[in-house]
PDB file of C-alpha atoms in Angstrom:
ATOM      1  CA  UNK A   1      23.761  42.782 -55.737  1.00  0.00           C
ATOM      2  CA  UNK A   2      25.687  41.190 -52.660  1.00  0.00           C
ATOM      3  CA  UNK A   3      26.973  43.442 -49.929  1.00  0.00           C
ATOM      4  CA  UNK A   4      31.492  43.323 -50.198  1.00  0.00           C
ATOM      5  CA  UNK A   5      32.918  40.322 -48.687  1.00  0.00           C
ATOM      6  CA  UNK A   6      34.511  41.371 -45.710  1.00  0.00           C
ATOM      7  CA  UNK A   7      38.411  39.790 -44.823  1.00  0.00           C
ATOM      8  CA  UNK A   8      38.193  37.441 -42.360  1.00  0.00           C
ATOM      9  CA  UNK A   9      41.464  37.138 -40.506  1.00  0.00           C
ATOM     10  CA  UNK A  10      42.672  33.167 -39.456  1.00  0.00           C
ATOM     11  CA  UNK A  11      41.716  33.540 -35.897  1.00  0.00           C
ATOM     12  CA  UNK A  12      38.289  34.840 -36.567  1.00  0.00           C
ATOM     13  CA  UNK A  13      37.310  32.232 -39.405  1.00  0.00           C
ATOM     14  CA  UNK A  14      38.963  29.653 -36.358  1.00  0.00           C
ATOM     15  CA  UNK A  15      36.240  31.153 -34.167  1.00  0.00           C
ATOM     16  CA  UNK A  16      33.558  30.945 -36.480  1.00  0.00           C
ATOM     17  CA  UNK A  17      34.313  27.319 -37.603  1.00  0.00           C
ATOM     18  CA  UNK A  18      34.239  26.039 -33.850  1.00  0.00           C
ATOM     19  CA  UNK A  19      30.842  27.850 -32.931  1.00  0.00           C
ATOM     20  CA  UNK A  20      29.100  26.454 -36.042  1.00  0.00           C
ATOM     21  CA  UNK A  21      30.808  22.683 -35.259  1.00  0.00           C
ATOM     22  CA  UNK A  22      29.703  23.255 -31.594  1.00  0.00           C
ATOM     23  CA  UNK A  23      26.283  23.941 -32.961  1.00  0.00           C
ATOM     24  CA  UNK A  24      25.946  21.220 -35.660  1.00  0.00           C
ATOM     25  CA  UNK A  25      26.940  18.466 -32.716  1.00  0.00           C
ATOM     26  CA  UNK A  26      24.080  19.510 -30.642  1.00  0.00           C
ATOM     27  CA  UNK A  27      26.899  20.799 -27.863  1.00  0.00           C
ATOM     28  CA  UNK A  28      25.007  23.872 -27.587  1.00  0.00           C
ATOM     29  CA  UNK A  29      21.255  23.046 -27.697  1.00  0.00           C
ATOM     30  CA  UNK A  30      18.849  25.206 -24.836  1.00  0.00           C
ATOM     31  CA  UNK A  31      17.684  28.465 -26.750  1.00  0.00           C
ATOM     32  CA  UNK A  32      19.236  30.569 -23.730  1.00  0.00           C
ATOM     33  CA  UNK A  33      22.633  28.685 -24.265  1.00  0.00           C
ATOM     34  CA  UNK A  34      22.579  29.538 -27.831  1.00  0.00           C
ATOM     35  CA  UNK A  35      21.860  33.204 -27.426  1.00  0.00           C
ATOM     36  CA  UNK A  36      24.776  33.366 -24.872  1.00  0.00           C
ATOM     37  CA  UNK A  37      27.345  31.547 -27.036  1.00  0.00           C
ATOM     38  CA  UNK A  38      26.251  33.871 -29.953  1.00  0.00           C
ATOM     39  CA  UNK A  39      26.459  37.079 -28.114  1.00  0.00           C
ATOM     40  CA  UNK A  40      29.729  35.664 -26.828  1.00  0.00           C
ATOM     41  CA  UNK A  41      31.335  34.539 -30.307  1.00  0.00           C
ATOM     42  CA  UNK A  42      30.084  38.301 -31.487  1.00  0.00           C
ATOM     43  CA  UNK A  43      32.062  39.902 -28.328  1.00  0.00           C
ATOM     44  CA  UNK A  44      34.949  37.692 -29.270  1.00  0.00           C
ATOM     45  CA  UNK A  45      34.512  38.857 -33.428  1.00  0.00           C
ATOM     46  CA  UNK A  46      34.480  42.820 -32.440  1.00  0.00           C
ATOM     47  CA  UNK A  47      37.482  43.039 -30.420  1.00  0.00           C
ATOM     48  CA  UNK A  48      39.591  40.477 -32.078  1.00  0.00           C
ATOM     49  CA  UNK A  49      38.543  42.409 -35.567  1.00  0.00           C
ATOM     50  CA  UNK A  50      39.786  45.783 -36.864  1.00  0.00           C
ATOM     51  CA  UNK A  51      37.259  48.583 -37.744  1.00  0.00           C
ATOM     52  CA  UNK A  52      37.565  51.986 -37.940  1.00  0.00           C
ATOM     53  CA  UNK A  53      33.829  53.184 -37.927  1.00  0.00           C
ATOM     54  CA  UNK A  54      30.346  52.316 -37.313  1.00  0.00           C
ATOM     55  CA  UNK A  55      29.568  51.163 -41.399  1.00  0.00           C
ATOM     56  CA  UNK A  56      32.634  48.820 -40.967  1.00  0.00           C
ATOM     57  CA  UNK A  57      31.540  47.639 -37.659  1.00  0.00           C
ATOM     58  CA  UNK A  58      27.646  46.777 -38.928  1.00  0.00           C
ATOM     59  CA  UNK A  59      29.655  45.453 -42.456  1.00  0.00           C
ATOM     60  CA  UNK A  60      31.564  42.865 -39.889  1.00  0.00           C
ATOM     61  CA  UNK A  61      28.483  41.932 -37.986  1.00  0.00           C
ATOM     62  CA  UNK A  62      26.414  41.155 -40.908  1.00  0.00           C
ATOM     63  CA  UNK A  63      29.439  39.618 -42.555  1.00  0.00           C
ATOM     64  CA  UNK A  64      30.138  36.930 -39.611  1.00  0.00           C
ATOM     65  CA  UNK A  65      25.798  36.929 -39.739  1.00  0.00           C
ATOM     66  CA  UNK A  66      25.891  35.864 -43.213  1.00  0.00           C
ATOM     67  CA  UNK A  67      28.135  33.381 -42.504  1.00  0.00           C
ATOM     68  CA  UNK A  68      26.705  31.839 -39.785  1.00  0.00           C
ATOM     69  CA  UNK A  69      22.887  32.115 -40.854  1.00  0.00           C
ATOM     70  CA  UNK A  70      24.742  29.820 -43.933  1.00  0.00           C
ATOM     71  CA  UNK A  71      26.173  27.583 -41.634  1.00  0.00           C
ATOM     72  CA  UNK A  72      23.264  27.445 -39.696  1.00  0.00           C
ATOM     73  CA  UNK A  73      19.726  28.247 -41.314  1.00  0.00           C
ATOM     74  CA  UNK A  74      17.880  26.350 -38.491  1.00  0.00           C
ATOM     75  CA  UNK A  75      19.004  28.566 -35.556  1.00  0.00           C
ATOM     76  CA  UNK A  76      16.574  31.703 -35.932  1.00  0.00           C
ATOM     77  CA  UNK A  77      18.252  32.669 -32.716  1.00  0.00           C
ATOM     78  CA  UNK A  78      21.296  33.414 -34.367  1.00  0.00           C
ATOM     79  CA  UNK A  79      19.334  36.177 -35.870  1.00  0.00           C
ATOM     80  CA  UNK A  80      17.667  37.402 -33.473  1.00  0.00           C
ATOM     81  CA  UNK A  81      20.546  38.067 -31.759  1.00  0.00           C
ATOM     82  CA  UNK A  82      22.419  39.698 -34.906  1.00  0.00           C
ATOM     83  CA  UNK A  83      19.577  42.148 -35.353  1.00  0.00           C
ATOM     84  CA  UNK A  84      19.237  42.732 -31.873  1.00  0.00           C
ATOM     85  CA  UNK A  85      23.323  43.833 -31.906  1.00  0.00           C
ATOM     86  CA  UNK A  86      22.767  45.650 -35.378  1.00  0.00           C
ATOM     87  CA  UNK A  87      20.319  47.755 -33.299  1.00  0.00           C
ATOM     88  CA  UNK A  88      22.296  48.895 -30.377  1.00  0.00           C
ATOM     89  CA  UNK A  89      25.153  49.884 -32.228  1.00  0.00           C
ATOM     90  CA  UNK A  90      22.885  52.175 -34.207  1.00  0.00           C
ATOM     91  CA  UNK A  91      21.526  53.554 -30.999  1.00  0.00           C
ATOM     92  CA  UNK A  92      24.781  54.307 -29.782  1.00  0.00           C
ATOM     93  CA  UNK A  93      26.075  55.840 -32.770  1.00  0.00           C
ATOM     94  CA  UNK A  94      23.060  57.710 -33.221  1.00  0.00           C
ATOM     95  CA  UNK A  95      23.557  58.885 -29.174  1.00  0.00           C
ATOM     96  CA  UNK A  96      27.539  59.751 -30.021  1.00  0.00           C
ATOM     97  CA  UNK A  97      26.645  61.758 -32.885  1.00  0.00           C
ATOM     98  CA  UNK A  98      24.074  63.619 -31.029  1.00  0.00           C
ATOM     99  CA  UNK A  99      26.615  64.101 -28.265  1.00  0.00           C
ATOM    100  CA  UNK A 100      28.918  65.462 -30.743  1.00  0.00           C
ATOM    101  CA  UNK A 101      26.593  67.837 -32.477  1.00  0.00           C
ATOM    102  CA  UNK A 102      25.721  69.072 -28.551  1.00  0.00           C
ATOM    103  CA  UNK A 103      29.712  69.482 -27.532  1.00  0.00           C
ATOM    104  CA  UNK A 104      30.411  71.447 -31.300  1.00  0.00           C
ATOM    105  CA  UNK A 105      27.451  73.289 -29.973  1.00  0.00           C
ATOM    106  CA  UNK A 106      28.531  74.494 -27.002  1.00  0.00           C
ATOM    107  CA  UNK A 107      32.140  75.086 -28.061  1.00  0.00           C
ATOM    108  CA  UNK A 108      30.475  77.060 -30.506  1.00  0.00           C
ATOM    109  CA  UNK A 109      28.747  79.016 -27.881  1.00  0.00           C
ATOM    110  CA  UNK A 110      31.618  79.281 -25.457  1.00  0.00           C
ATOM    111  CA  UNK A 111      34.418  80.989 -28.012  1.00  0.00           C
ATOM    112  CA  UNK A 112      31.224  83.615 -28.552  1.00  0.00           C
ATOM    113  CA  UNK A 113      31.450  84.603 -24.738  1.00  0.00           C
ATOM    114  CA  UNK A 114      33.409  86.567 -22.920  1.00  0.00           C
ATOM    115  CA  UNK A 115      33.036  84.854 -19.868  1.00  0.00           C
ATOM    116  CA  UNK A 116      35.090  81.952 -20.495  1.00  0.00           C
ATOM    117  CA  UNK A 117      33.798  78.020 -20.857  1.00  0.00           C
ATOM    118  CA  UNK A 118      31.374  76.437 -18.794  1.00  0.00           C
ATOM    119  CA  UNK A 119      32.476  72.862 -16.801  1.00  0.00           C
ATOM    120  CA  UNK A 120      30.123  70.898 -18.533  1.00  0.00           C
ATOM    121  CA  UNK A 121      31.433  67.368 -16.666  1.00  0.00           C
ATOM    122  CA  UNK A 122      30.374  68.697 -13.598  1.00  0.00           C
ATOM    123  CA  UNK A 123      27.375  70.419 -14.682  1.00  0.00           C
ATOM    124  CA  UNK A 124      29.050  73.688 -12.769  1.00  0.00           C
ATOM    125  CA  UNK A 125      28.373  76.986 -14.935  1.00  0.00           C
ATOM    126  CA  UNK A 126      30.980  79.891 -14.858  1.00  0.00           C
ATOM    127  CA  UNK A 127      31.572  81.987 -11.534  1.00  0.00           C
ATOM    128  CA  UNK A 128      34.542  82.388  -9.620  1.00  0.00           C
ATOM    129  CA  UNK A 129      37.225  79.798  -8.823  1.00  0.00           C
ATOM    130  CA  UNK A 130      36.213  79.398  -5.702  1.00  0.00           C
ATOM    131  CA  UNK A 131      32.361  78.618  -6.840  1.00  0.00           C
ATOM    132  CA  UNK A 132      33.589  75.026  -7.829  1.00  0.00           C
ATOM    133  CA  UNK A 133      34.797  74.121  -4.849  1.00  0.00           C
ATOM    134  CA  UNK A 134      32.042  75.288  -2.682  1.00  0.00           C
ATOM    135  CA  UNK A 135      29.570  73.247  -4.783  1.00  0.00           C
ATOM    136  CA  UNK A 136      31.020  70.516  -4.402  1.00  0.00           C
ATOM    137  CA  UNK A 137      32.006  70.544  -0.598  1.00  0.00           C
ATOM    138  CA  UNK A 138      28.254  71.466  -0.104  1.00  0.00           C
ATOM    139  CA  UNK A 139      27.225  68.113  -1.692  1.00  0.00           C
ATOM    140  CA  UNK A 140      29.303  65.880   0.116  1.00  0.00           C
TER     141      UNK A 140
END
């Protein structure tokens, strides 16, 4: 069973077309190059593209990876570098939803005291006004 198709808008199929023309001609042809246009093109795909979440963001990526792994099923660079972006967006979903779970936490935590909320920006627990600004006059 395939994966959805995901909408391509004009501009990005534009994009798409030129880097796997580029690549055909032999324009592009030192492994480095290739990596660098690829990590490029996939810059260029995420911001021109609209996605709401992380599944719609790894749908897109494997979407325009499909795509160009048909275009181009020499270039095992191509995905290399797919995986390789796959992975870090994992991490830092997996890192935001930790951070989440840690703020929901602590605001958890903080409507249970008395004492009022912590700073956590500044890494400055509760005191007196007048705490915060001697901390931070003593470390400049």
């Amino acid at each position: 069973m395939d994966a959805p198709a995901f909408p391509f808008s004009r501009e990005l199929t534009m994009y798409l077309d030129d880097f796997t023309t580029r690549m055909r001609r032999g324009q592009v042809t030192e492994s480095k190059n290739i990596a660098i246009e690829t990590v490029n093109l996939m810059r260029h795909v995420i911001s021109i593209s609209r996605w709401d979440n992380v599944e719609q963001l790894t749908m897109l990526i494997k979407a325009v990876g499909r795509k160009l792994i048909k275009a181009l099923p020499r270039e095992l660079l191509i995905v290399n570098v797919l995986c390789r972006l796959l992975r870090i967006v994992a991490e830092e979903s997996e890192s935001v939803e930790f951070v989440e779970d840690s703020w929901s936490a602590r605001r958890t935590r903080e409507s249970a005291s008395p004492r009022g909320a912590e700073t956590p920006a500044m890494g400055v627990g509760t005191g007196a006004p007048g705490a915060l600004m001697r901390t931070l006059t003593e470390q400049v």
